[in-house]
Amino acid sequence: MSVCAISTNGAVEGGGAYFMISRTLGPEFGGSIGTLFFFANIVSSALCISGCVEGLMENFGPTGYLKPDLIQEGRWWGFLYCTCLNILNLLVCLIGASMFAKTTVFILILVCGCLGIMFFSFLYEGPRQVQIPFSNKNLTNGTIPVFANYTGLRGSTLHDNWWPQYAKDYTANDELVTFSTVFGVLFSGVTGIMAGANMSGELKNPGKSIPWGTLSAVGFTFLVYLGCSVLVSATCTAYLLQNNYLFLTGVSIWPASVAIGLLTATWSAALSNVIGGSRVLEALAKDNVFGSALNFITRGTWKGNPVAAVVVSAVLVQFVLLIGSLNLIAQLNSVLFLLSYLATNLACLGLELAGAPNFRPTFMFFSWHTALIGLLGTLIMMMVISPIYASCSILLCLLLVVFLHLFSPSKEADWGSISQALIFHQVRKYLLLLDIRKDHVKFWRPQVLLLVNSPRTACPLIDFINDLKKGGLYVLGHVEVQEGEMIEKPQGNEAEQGENEEAKVDPTVTQTIHWLNLVDHLKVKAFVELTVADNVRTGMQHLVRLSGMGAMKPNTVILGFLDKDDPTDFLSTHWSAYYNEDFENDVFPIRSQKSVSPLEYVQMMGDVLRMKKNLCLCRNFSKLKKDVKSVRTKKYIDVWPVNFLNPGESDAFDTTSLFMLQLACIVNMVPLWSRLKLRVRLCEGGQSQGTLEVESHPAQAVVTYR
């Protein structure tokens, strides 16, 4: 359902499941899942080749069930046969997708014919004795044949086979078969549901072909498997099923049809996985997921066929064939495919829960319920099949995510990441839960709006206020002064007015990008708010009133001090810790004349206080030194609790004094400034000439007069 939903949500290019996942979850998750999905196809191809060769040797080997002594048997003989079949797959895939399509159509006809013969045999044949193959060393010694019962259609046989009866696997060193083993092998027979999606680049209309092709294939496969399971359970005894994996040959009215169906079906699946995996690898190379390491894949293309990707896929299949054990390969194959299905369901579930407007699949049978059921089901079955393989594959996927996030060139790709949609959804939800009416003084924290004229001259101040925010809101505000330009009406006729309006671009549109780059360069956790106004005072009023959102509104406004000192360009000065050559002089220009008069500056202070905001004035931060750790002498943070706006009040515990002490304590909590001692200086009135000095220590307070 999830595959059908993604494929009908927009254009689907080559790469199939990888393309759909990467364009939904982003390059990091998409690249990691795509890599594992590529290896899943490789392992699946090796599994199918091993199954084909195993059936070949069981039927035509020295102890062959159909025609003995036709071929040699043994581990390395089997590896040789696997190699030959892998080379045959390589040759078919090198010719191209058209040859693959013709081959699979021919194989489909053969397999369907063999299935028809098998179903007819179950209904036609009566009770008989079926020989146990000589390869089963547990029951035979290679000379005296042993037989098991085939009962024909009987309700009693179906009843006896209704419950599981696990036994030893005579082909795997007598290891006890478990549910996970059976599921791992059986699941490998249905991993082809992604085969159509993998060929998305060769489909004329993927949005239509993938859903209906996938569902019809799954439905047909389900009916065939269900019919086979019921007929086998109603005709074969458990003893026969446990000790003869080729029992169908002894039941069929034409025994050779079973061998033909077995060999062609497994070969077709191996071929499908090789060509599908090569398309996934090609998509990974085109998306530059691993940088220049896969450049040869994109260059090695001939007439639209990724020749290099096909060769690499075939070589990797050859390495997997060295494992040898069919059941071991089957479990690994199932876990890797389940992981890719988990990622597909996760992508659809995330998009559905985030309510992303761009996620509107036309496939009508999808909902978040189906995605959740699929996600939980795949996760549970991964653990059931093999907890070790499942845990290792998930860990490997997460490591790939971290690696691609740090080093992959594709992380800059503009595909859109579901993480942003989910973050937006959660932030919006919790912002609505924040209620300004429930604020309490115990949980007060500074929500700072720092008004900046030119960040070139204010880098130390911006950096310091980042330490002051204590996990609160931090907004960098800037007013772009354009006297009259934003409110003038263009002159002339309507056509000229339209052209003038299109020519005008709000300056904040382009400047916002520069400001965000500055935030990244300074490594501060701040938002950016820009506005355009006729003068700084009007723009400041806009910023104070409108900055923030919901309960996340600034409660403290910080202004730079109005003085006549020459500004320092910290972004262009080589000795500065904030130097960056990427910020050219035309970015954040330093104004040649003061944009605020002393009267307007005082009026701005009054505006802030009338809006019931805390006001801070900052001066001389261009001289701030942050290398306090290298200084061995005792340093202090001096606090003068004086109400400069109402000097007549001498109370050291009024709101202004407590606010200053609170800010000083917050600064002292920052690791960089934690070595400094907090020192409070109180100015005495006319009765005493001097100051009261209070030094704060971790466990005591020392008060001295001088």
XYZ file of C-alpha atoms in Angstrom:
706
model
C 0.000 0.000 0.000
C 2.793 2.421 0.894
C 4.687 1.713 -2.329
C 1.515 2.351 -4.311
C 0.867 5.572 -2.369
C 4.333 7.028 -3.025
C 4.314 5.994 -6.672
C 1.008 7.842 -7.238
C 2.109 10.959 -5.363
C 4.196 12.422 -8.184
C 6.702 11.678 -10.892
C 8.773 8.549 -10.251
C 12.134 8.253 -11.978
C 14.674 5.435 -12.164
C 15.757 3.805 -8.929
C 12.401 2.499 -7.788
C 12.084 2.174 -4.032
C 15.302 4.112 -3.422
C 14.078 7.076 -5.465
C 10.749 7.143 -3.661
C 12.291 6.881 -0.183
C 15.084 9.405 -0.792
C 12.695 12.035 -2.170
C 10.537 11.592 0.912
C 12.931 11.057 3.820
C 15.780 13.158 2.425
C 19.234 12.243 1.077
C 20.668 10.875 4.331
C 17.905 8.387 5.137
C 17.198 7.743 1.473
C 20.846 7.084 0.704
C 21.303 4.693 3.625
C 18.090 2.779 2.935
C 18.877 2.743 -0.785
C 22.308 1.277 -0.092
C 20.861 -1.488 2.062
C 18.112 -2.088 -0.496
C 20.763 -2.484 -3.182
C 22.533 -5.097 -1.072
C 19.167 -6.752 -0.405
C 18.746 -7.248 -4.150
C 22.270 -8.620 -4.384
C 21.683 -11.100 -1.556
C 18.300 -12.056 -3.008
C 19.857 -12.763 -6.392
C 22.488 -14.957 -4.751
C 19.744 -16.742 -2.817
C 17.750 -17.487 -5.960
C 20.847 -18.685 -7.814
C 21.727 -20.973 -4.894
C 18.174 -22.305 -4.846
C 18.270 -22.932 -8.575
C 21.570 -24.812 -8.343
C 20.375 -26.781 -5.322
C 17.330 -27.902 -7.276
C 19.582 -28.737 -10.213
C 21.848 -30.982 -8.127
C 18.947 -32.572 -6.244
C 17.388 -33.617 -9.539
C 20.429 -34.369 -11.707
C 23.311 -34.996 -9.280
C 24.847 -38.371 -8.316
C 21.864 -39.001 -6.025
C 19.536 -37.109 -8.325
C 15.834 -37.543 -7.847
C 14.868 -37.098 -11.497
C 17.917 -38.306 -13.484
C 20.931 -39.358 -11.389
C 24.601 -38.934 -12.327
C 23.954 -36.318 -14.988
C 26.123 -33.705 -13.242
C 28.693 -33.711 -10.455
C 27.811 -32.750 -6.888
C 29.754 -30.997 -4.120
C 30.369 -27.580 -2.576
C 32.762 -26.299 -5.231
C 30.844 -27.939 -8.067
C 27.806 -26.077 -6.777
C 29.802 -22.857 -6.666
C 30.839 -23.462 -10.288
C 27.227 -23.926 -11.369
C 26.247 -20.762 -9.474
C 29.019 -18.870 -11.242
C 27.834 -20.036 -14.657
C 24.263 -19.004 -13.875
C 25.467 -15.637 -12.574
C 27.379 -15.073 -15.830
C 24.232 -15.930 -17.791
C 22.312 -13.321 -15.780
C 25.076 -10.815 -16.464
C 24.877 -11.391 -20.218
C 21.092 -10.978 -20.277
C 21.265 -7.751 -18.234
C 24.083 -6.356 -20.386
C 21.884 -6.645 -23.463
C 19.321 -4.424 -21.750
C 15.858 -4.170 -20.258
C 14.172 -5.269 -23.493
C 15.969 -8.616 -23.399
C 15.081 -8.952 -19.723
C 11.398 -8.301 -20.471
C 11.305 -10.901 -23.259
C 13.082 -13.445 -21.076
C 10.737 -12.955 -18.139
C 7.647 -13.276 -20.349
C 8.933 -16.606 -21.652
C 9.731 -17.761 -18.113
C 6.285 -16.656 -16.883
C 4.602 -18.844 -19.498
C 6.730 -21.842 -18.474
C 6.112 -21.344 -14.749
C 2.355 -20.921 -15.194
C 2.258 -24.101 -17.282
C 4.171 -26.016 -14.616
C 1.836 -24.673 -11.920
C -1.164 -25.846 -13.899
C 0.306 -29.341 -14.198
C 1.038 -29.411 -10.472
C -2.486 -28.366 -9.450
C -3.964 -30.941 -11.793
C -1.679 -33.623 -10.323
C -2.885 -32.907 -6.789
C -6.486 -33.390 -7.893
C -5.872 -36.341 -10.217
C -3.290 -38.558 -8.516
C -4.365 -41.032 -5.845
C -2.476 -42.448 -2.840
C 1.052 -43.664 -3.506
C 4.500 -44.141 -2.020
C 7.014 -41.359 -2.692
C 10.699 -42.170 -2.395
C 12.903 -40.255 0.034
C 15.964 -38.869 -1.833
C 19.328 -40.477 -1.154
C 20.677 -37.033 -0.229
C 18.767 -37.382 3.053
C 21.453 -39.226 4.987
C 19.279 -39.385 8.109
C 16.966 -42.004 6.566
C 18.891 -43.575 3.685
C 22.302 -45.147 3.265
C 22.444 -44.612 -0.485
C 21.472 -48.188 -1.395
C 18.129 -49.116 0.157
C 15.281 -46.757 -0.820
C 12.948 -45.355 1.836
C 9.405 -44.241 1.074
C 6.824 -41.867 2.573
C 3.080 -41.695 2.050
C 1.233 -39.450 -0.375
C -2.425 -39.832 0.631
C -4.228 -37.852 -2.041
C -6.902 -35.334 -1.020
C -8.007 -36.240 2.515
C -9.462 -34.203 5.337
C -7.599 -36.291 7.909
C -4.263 -35.415 6.287
C -5.152 -31.722 6.360
C -6.100 -32.058 10.036
C -2.802 -33.774 10.874
C -0.844 -30.994 9.156
C -2.863 -28.197 10.736
C -0.353 -27.519 13.538
C 3.403 -26.965 13.109
C 5.690 -29.988 13.362
C 9.251 -28.680 13.147
C 12.003 -31.200 12.449
C 15.686 -31.254 11.505
C 16.762 -29.840 8.141
C 18.573 -32.655 6.371
C 20.201 -30.165 3.958
C 21.687 -27.957 6.715
C 23.670 -30.311 8.969
C 20.531 -31.446 10.786
C 19.816 -28.037 12.309
C 16.382 -27.802 13.896
C 13.959 -25.824 11.758
C 12.159 -22.964 13.549
C 9.416 -20.539 12.655
C 11.972 -17.849 11.833
C 13.772 -20.222 9.461
C 10.567 -21.143 7.661
C 9.422 -17.531 7.464
C 12.823 -16.388 6.211
C 12.749 -18.887 3.369
C 9.070 -18.323 2.540
C 9.380 -14.530 2.680
C 12.159 -14.678 0.120
C 9.527 -15.866 -2.316
C 7.502 -12.656 -2.048
C 10.259 -10.030 -2.069
C 9.563 -9.555 -5.757
C 6.846 -7.015 -4.923
C 9.529 -4.355 -5.381
C 10.632 -5.707 -8.765
C 8.193 -3.513 -10.671
C 9.128 -0.446 -8.629
C 12.832 -1.071 -9.299
C 12.133 -0.871 -13.035
C 10.351 2.482 -12.677
C 12.795 4.138 -15.080
C 11.749 1.775 -17.890
C 7.980 2.199 -17.328
C 5.947 4.577 -19.484
C 3.551 5.484 -16.672
C 5.022 4.418 -13.300
C 2.234 6.084 -11.337
C -0.285 3.746 -12.951
C 1.799 0.664 -13.689
C 3.411 0.243 -10.257
C 0.201 0.179 -8.137
C -1.866 -2.076 -10.343
C 1.045 -4.229 -11.447
C 2.259 -4.693 -7.872
C -1.181 -5.417 -6.423
C -2.139 -7.820 -9.191
C 1.191 -9.648 -8.814
C 0.807 -9.852 -5.030
C -2.784 -11.026 -5.355
C -1.913 -13.693 -7.919
C 1.073 -14.859 -5.857
C -1.057 -15.027 -2.711
C -3.675 -17.186 -4.420
C -1.013 -19.514 -5.835
C 0.769 -19.867 -2.476
C -2.511 -20.354 -0.630
C -3.675 -22.975 -3.100
C -0.350 -24.787 -2.929
C -0.332 -24.726 0.875
C -3.848 -26.145 1.167
C -3.328 -28.851 -1.462
C 0.052 -29.903 -0.062
C -1.318 -30.025 3.492
C -4.309 -32.106 2.367
C -2.327 -34.662 0.344
C 1.143 -35.116 1.887
C 2.017 -36.515 5.292
C 4.282 -34.568 7.633
C 6.899 -37.311 7.330
C 7.051 -36.793 3.565
C 7.258 -32.998 3.841
C 10.028 -33.124 6.454
C 12.248 -35.585 4.625
C 11.743 -34.869 0.927
C 11.941 -31.272 -0.266
C 11.397 -32.443 -3.859
C 8.252 -34.452 -3.132
C 6.385 -32.717 -5.961
C 8.514 -34.605 -8.472
C 7.139 -37.884 -7.158
C 3.568 -36.581 -7.255
C 3.381 -34.813 -10.615
C 1.959 -36.605 -13.627
C 4.970 -35.206 -15.527
C 7.911 -35.151 -13.064
C 10.085 -33.030 -15.345
C 7.610 -30.129 -15.060
C 8.563 -29.666 -11.398
C 12.240 -29.337 -12.249
C 11.445 -26.963 -15.123
C 9.259 -24.778 -12.913
C 11.776 -24.769 -10.063
C 14.754 -23.870 -12.231
C 13.005 -21.214 -14.332
C 11.277 -19.537 -11.370
C 14.473 -19.207 -9.334
C 16.467 -18.102 -12.368
C 13.870 -15.454 -13.211
C 13.937 -14.121 -9.645
C 17.741 -13.974 -9.667
C 17.679 -12.136 -12.985
C 15.082 -9.670 -11.716
C 17.121 -8.865 -8.601
C 20.331 -8.284 -10.553
C 18.748 -5.841 -12.981
C 16.746 -4.171 -10.190
C 19.809 -3.798 -7.981
C 21.805 -2.310 -10.858
C 19.117 0.363 -11.327
C 19.251 1.236 -7.634
C 23.050 1.509 -7.802
C 22.764 3.731 -10.872
C 20.322 6.012 -9.031
C 22.708 6.232 -6.051
C 25.506 7.243 -8.416
C 23.383 9.830 -10.244
C 22.359 11.407 -6.942
C 26.035 11.672 -5.966
C 25.310 9.966 -2.640
C 28.864 8.652 -2.275
C 30.565 11.415 -4.220
C 33.232 10.600 -6.783
C 33.467 6.977 -5.614
C 30.605 6.012 -7.949
C 31.406 8.308 -10.871
C 32.401 5.319 -12.990
C 28.826 4.020 -12.657
C 27.334 7.081 -14.347
C 30.025 7.077 -17.040
C 29.628 3.349 -17.708
C 26.274 3.605 -19.481
C 25.578 2.353 -22.994
C 22.307 3.217 -24.763
C 20.585 3.902 -21.462
C 21.731 0.607 -19.953
C 23.935 1.023 -16.821
C 26.586 -1.481 -17.884
C 28.989 -0.633 -15.052
C 26.235 -0.984 -12.445
C 25.241 -4.375 -13.874
C 28.840 -5.622 -13.752
C 29.324 -4.408 -10.158
C 26.059 -6.080 -9.130
C 27.084 -9.392 -10.697
C 30.501 -9.272 -8.999
C 28.905 -8.671 -5.590
C 26.474 -11.537 -6.184
C 29.484 -13.763 -6.804
C 30.953 -12.816 -3.422
C 27.667 -13.560 -1.617
C 27.561 -16.998 -3.249
C 30.655 -17.902 -1.221
C 28.451 -18.074 1.904
C 27.065 -21.340 0.593
C 24.251 -21.949 3.133
C 20.862 -21.388 1.528
C 18.966 -20.815 4.788
C 21.615 -18.392 6.059
C 21.383 -16.335 2.874
C 17.574 -16.465 3.072
C 17.466 -14.953 6.567
C 19.885 -12.166 5.633
C 17.899 -11.482 2.475
C 14.590 -11.301 4.351
C 15.931 -8.901 6.990
C 17.358 -6.494 4.406
C 14.149 -6.450 2.383
C 12.041 -5.996 5.517
C 14.211 -3.021 6.453
C 13.506 -1.365 3.112
C 9.782 -2.049 3.538
C 9.979 -0.577 7.039
C 11.533 2.598 5.641
C 8.845 2.868 2.969
C 6.073 2.546 5.550
C 7.877 4.991 7.833
C 8.089 7.567 5.054
C 4.383 7.331 4.256
C 3.383 7.344 7.925
C 5.486 10.429 8.601
C 4.035 12.306 5.637
C 0.492 11.372 6.595
C 0.896 12.350 10.264
C 2.685 15.584 9.375
C -0.198 16.534 7.093
C 2.218 17.602 4.346
C 0.198 19.367 1.611
C 2.404 17.844 -1.100
C 1.490 14.306 -0.031
C -1.748 13.588 -1.844
C -1.516 10.124 -3.423
C -4.262 9.151 -5.818
C -4.139 5.559 -4.595
C -7.375 5.300 -2.633
C -6.653 2.282 -0.425
C -3.816 3.887 1.544
C -4.172 5.391 5.025
C -1.943 5.953 8.021
C -3.421 2.786 9.523
C -2.027 0.630 6.712
C 1.373 2.336 6.994
C 1.479 1.817 10.776
C 0.443 -1.831 10.513
C 3.073 -2.391 7.831
C 5.768 -0.650 9.875
C 5.076 -2.618 13.065
C 4.681 -5.863 11.144
C 8.009 -5.519 9.353
C 9.819 -4.534 12.553
C 8.408 -7.503 14.481
C 9.173 -9.970 11.710
C 12.741 -8.679 11.410
C 13.269 -9.528 15.065
C 11.533 -12.888 14.699
C 13.677 -13.965 11.734
C 16.993 -13.006 13.310
C 17.423 -10.512 16.159
C 21.155 -10.337 15.425
C 20.749 -9.629 11.705
C 17.920 -7.174 12.410
C 19.866 -5.243 15.049
C 23.004 -5.150 12.919
C 21.109 -3.959 9.839
C 19.347 -1.189 11.775
C 22.643 -0.134 13.371
C 24.348 -0.164 9.977
C 21.528 1.936 8.550
C 21.915 4.527 11.330
C 25.695 4.622 10.856
C 25.162 5.201 7.142
C 22.758 8.033 7.967
C 25.414 9.709 10.130
C 28.138 9.115 7.538
C 26.065 10.530 4.677
C 24.979 13.489 6.803
C 28.604 14.374 7.519
C 30.339 13.561 4.251
C 27.882 12.988 1.403
C 27.731 15.716 -1.275
C 24.041 14.861 -1.756
C 23.130 16.309 1.656
C 22.872 19.685 -0.073
C 20.378 18.295 -2.595
C 17.128 20.199 -2.748
C 14.845 17.168 -2.482
C 12.970 18.193 0.611
C 13.241 16.219 3.830
C 10.374 14.807 5.830
C 12.188 15.858 8.999
C 11.327 19.496 8.316
C 7.638 18.640 7.892
C 7.605 16.643 11.132
C 9.460 19.364 13.047
C 7.016 21.988 11.777
C 4.076 19.819 12.822
C 5.447 19.290 16.344
C 6.538 22.909 16.835
C 3.130 24.179 15.803
C 1.406 21.742 18.150
C 3.486 22.716 21.176
C 3.366 26.423 20.395
C -0.409 26.199 20.609
C -0.048 24.531 24.015
C 2.094 27.395 25.324
C -0.188 29.886 27.078
C 1.159 33.299 28.047
C -1.496 33.514 30.760
C 0.118 30.571 32.565
C 3.573 32.125 32.831
C 5.085 32.057 36.307
C 8.007 34.004 37.707
C 9.705 30.785 38.866
C 10.161 29.716 35.262
C 11.050 33.117 33.852
C 13.871 33.225 31.338
C 15.107 36.008 29.072
C 13.462 36.179 25.653
C 15.819 38.561 23.911
C 15.379 40.842 20.927
C 18.775 42.294 19.979
C 18.495 45.237 17.606
C 21.527 45.337 15.319
C 22.507 48.157 12.988
C 25.321 46.345 11.152
C 26.410 42.871 12.312
C 29.913 43.656 11.082
C 30.431 45.860 14.116
C 28.358 43.826 16.582
C 29.772 40.293 16.339
C 31.058 40.168 19.963
C 27.727 41.479 21.260
C 25.740 38.946 19.200
C 27.995 36.198 20.533
C 27.656 37.342 24.152
C 23.856 37.628 24.053
C 23.794 34.022 22.851
C 25.266 33.104 26.269
C 22.691 35.288 28.001
C 19.535 33.722 26.602
C 19.613 30.586 28.848
C 17.593 28.400 26.505
C 15.130 31.190 25.795
C 14.150 32.989 22.627
C 16.879 34.921 20.838
C 15.943 37.174 17.934
C 18.290 39.314 15.859
C 16.333 42.322 14.641
C 17.371 44.746 11.916
C 15.630 47.752 10.391
C 16.313 48.558 6.747
C 15.703 52.267 6.357
C 14.272 53.266 2.972
C 12.644 56.629 3.289
C 9.444 56.779 1.304
C 10.388 54.055 -1.184
C 8.090 51.444 0.250
C 5.032 53.680 0.301
C 5.467 55.676 -2.895
C 2.974 54.917 -5.638
C 4.396 54.563 -9.130
C 3.474 57.215 -11.633
C 2.126 56.640 -15.143
C -0.402 54.305 -16.665
C -1.405 50.917 -15.273
C 1.041 48.963 -17.464
C 3.975 51.054 -16.260
C 2.770 50.703 -12.685
C 2.754 46.910 -13.042
C 6.308 46.914 -14.421
C 7.479 49.167 -11.583
C 5.893 46.914 -8.991
C 7.569 43.829 -10.471
C 10.935 45.605 -10.543
C 10.685 46.368 -6.831
C 11.842 43.574 -4.575
C 11.581 43.837 -0.821
C 15.210 44.102 0.395
C 14.525 41.738 3.280
C 14.039 38.873 0.805
C 17.698 38.797 -0.232
C 19.114 40.028 3.082
C 17.491 37.244 5.088
C 19.770 34.685 3.410
C 22.862 36.682 4.394
C 21.647 36.972 7.968
C 21.002 33.241 8.211
C 24.511 32.591 6.888
C 25.804 34.945 9.582
C 23.938 32.979 12.259
C 25.574 29.787 10.997
C 29.002 31.443 10.935
C 28.741 32.809 14.478
C 27.187 29.524 15.696
C 24.483 31.264 17.677
C 20.987 29.897 18.268
C 19.010 32.853 17.037
C 16.121 33.726 14.767
C 16.261 36.590 12.313
C 13.612 39.277 11.933
C 14.030 42.033 9.332
C 11.731 44.893 8.487
C 11.675 47.952 6.245
C 10.599 51.355 7.534
C 11.027 55.093 6.957
C 13.121 55.400 10.125
C 14.724 53.207 12.744
C 12.232 54.075 15.474
C 9.222 52.962 13.448
C 10.987 49.774 12.398
C 11.944 49.042 16.012
C 8.309 49.366 17.051
C 7.366 46.846 14.360
C 9.997 44.384 15.547
C 9.162 44.678 19.246
C 5.458 44.178 18.594
C 5.648 41.429 15.967
C 8.782 39.381 16.670
C 8.226 35.869 17.907
C 5.100 33.758 17.775
C 2.402 32.906 20.294
C 3.866 32.762 23.800
C 7.388 32.892 22.362
C 7.608 36.685 22.325
C 10.575 38.829 23.401
C 10.404 40.192 26.951
C 13.794 41.906 26.817
C 14.996 44.389 24.207
C 18.722 45.091 23.905
C 20.078 48.204 22.194
C 23.631 49.164 21.395
C 24.888 52.331 23.051
C 24.767 55.532 21.011
C 28.297 56.955 21.065
C 30.862 58.508 18.737
C 33.364 55.632 18.728
C 34.609 54.418 15.353
C 33.111 50.984 14.545
C 35.309 47.912 14.040
C 34.636 45.592 11.106
C 35.014 42.170 12.756
C 34.050 40.205 9.640
C 36.799 41.694 7.456
C 39.573 42.133 10.037
C 42.062 39.273 9.785
C 43.018 39.265 13.464
C 39.376 39.007 14.503
C 37.994 35.682 15.747
C 34.903 36.397 13.633
C 36.744 36.925 10.352
C 35.127 35.358 7.288
C 36.064 36.174 3.728
C 32.662 35.002 2.452
C 31.027 38.172 3.749
C 32.063 40.791 1.232
C 31.946 44.498 1.951
C 28.653 44.988 0.135
C 27.014 42.559 2.563
C 26.016 44.266 5.829
C 27.414 47.690 4.880
C 28.520 49.987 7.695
C 26.486 53.168 7.569
C 28.637 56.242 7.137
C 26.396 58.428 9.274
C 24.367 57.852 12.374
C 20.930 56.531 11.494
C 19.518 57.546 14.885
C 19.679 60.960 16.512
C 20.107 61.269 20.302
C 16.482 62.399 20.613
C 15.200 59.473 18.557
C 17.378 57.115 20.586
C 15.820 58.310 23.846
C 12.360 58.032 22.294
C 13.104 54.439 21.312
C 13.997 53.670 24.919
C 10.698 55.150 26.024
C 8.825 53.112 23.413
C 10.341 49.892 24.760
C 9.383 50.714 28.338
C 5.841 51.690 27.335
C 5.484 48.257 25.716
C 6.286 46.722 29.127
C 9.545 45.187 27.943
C 12.835 44.965 29.813
C 15.465 47.280 28.359
C 19.225 46.713 28.261
C 21.840 49.097 26.850
C 25.166 47.544 25.828
C 28.469 49.345 25.365
C 32.139 48.529 24.716
C 31.516 44.904 23.746
C 34.054 45.346 20.958
C 36.655 45.137 23.743
C 35.265 41.916 25.243
C 37.837 39.134 25.626
C 36.511 35.578 25.806
C 39.820 33.884 26.614
C 39.150 33.931 30.370
C 40.245 30.312 30.782
C 43.849 31.235 30.010
C 43.894 33.996 32.646
C 45.089 32.803 36.042
C 44.338 35.987 37.963
C 40.987 36.359 39.670
C 38.369 37.942 37.427
C 34.932 39.270 38.309
C 31.534 39.922 36.832
C 30.636 43.256 38.395
C 26.976 44.046 38.981
C 25.853 47.580 39.871
C 22.183 47.325 40.872
C 21.298 50.918 40.059
C 18.044 52.059 38.485
C 19.429 54.545 35.982
C 15.955 55.468 34.783
C 14.952 56.434 38.330
C 18.169 57.207 40.250
C 16.206 58.563 43.224
C 15.310 55.055 44.290
C 18.058 53.564 46.433
C 16.404 50.181 46.984
C 18.829 47.463 45.998
C 15.989 44.980 45.670
C 13.692 46.751 43.257
C 12.694 45.156 39.938
C 15.573 46.681 37.990
C 18.221 45.524 40.466
C 16.810 42.013 40.641
C 16.681 41.859 36.853
C 20.363 42.791 36.622
C 21.269 40.193 39.241
C 19.272 37.576 37.332
C 21.128 38.309 34.097
C 24.464 38.196 35.913
C 23.629 34.791 37.406
C 22.640 33.460 33.988
C 25.939 34.589 32.483
C 27.803 32.983 35.383
C 26.077 29.648 34.613
C 27.621 29.491 31.152
C 30.704 27.204 31.222
C 32.874 29.867 29.569
C 32.116 32.427 32.295
C 31.668 30.041 35.230
C 35.237 30.632 36.497
C 34.517 34.285 37.082
C 33.316 35.451 40.480
C 30.083 37.368 40.726
C 30.669 40.695 42.532
C 27.837 43.026 43.499
C 28.717 46.676 44.141
C 26.277 48.834 46.072
C 26.583 52.614 46.034
C 25.963 54.221 49.438
C 24.333 57.592 49.830
C 25.699 60.672 51.583
C 26.129 58.846 54.921
C 29.020 56.736 53.631
C 31.794 57.457 51.187
C 32.541 54.222 49.409
C 30.972 51.068 48.152
C 29.713 47.829 49.590
C 31.310 44.880 47.868
C 29.718 41.447 47.924
C 31.618 38.547 46.378
C 29.720 35.384 45.564
C 31.414 32.079 46.155
C 30.043 28.586 45.706
C 29.404 28.133 49.441
C 29.692 31.533 51.094
C 29.223 35.273 50.667
C 31.888 37.748 51.771
C 30.859 41.339 52.487
C 33.498 44.030 52.794
C 33.464 47.818 53.116
C 36.062 50.081 51.639
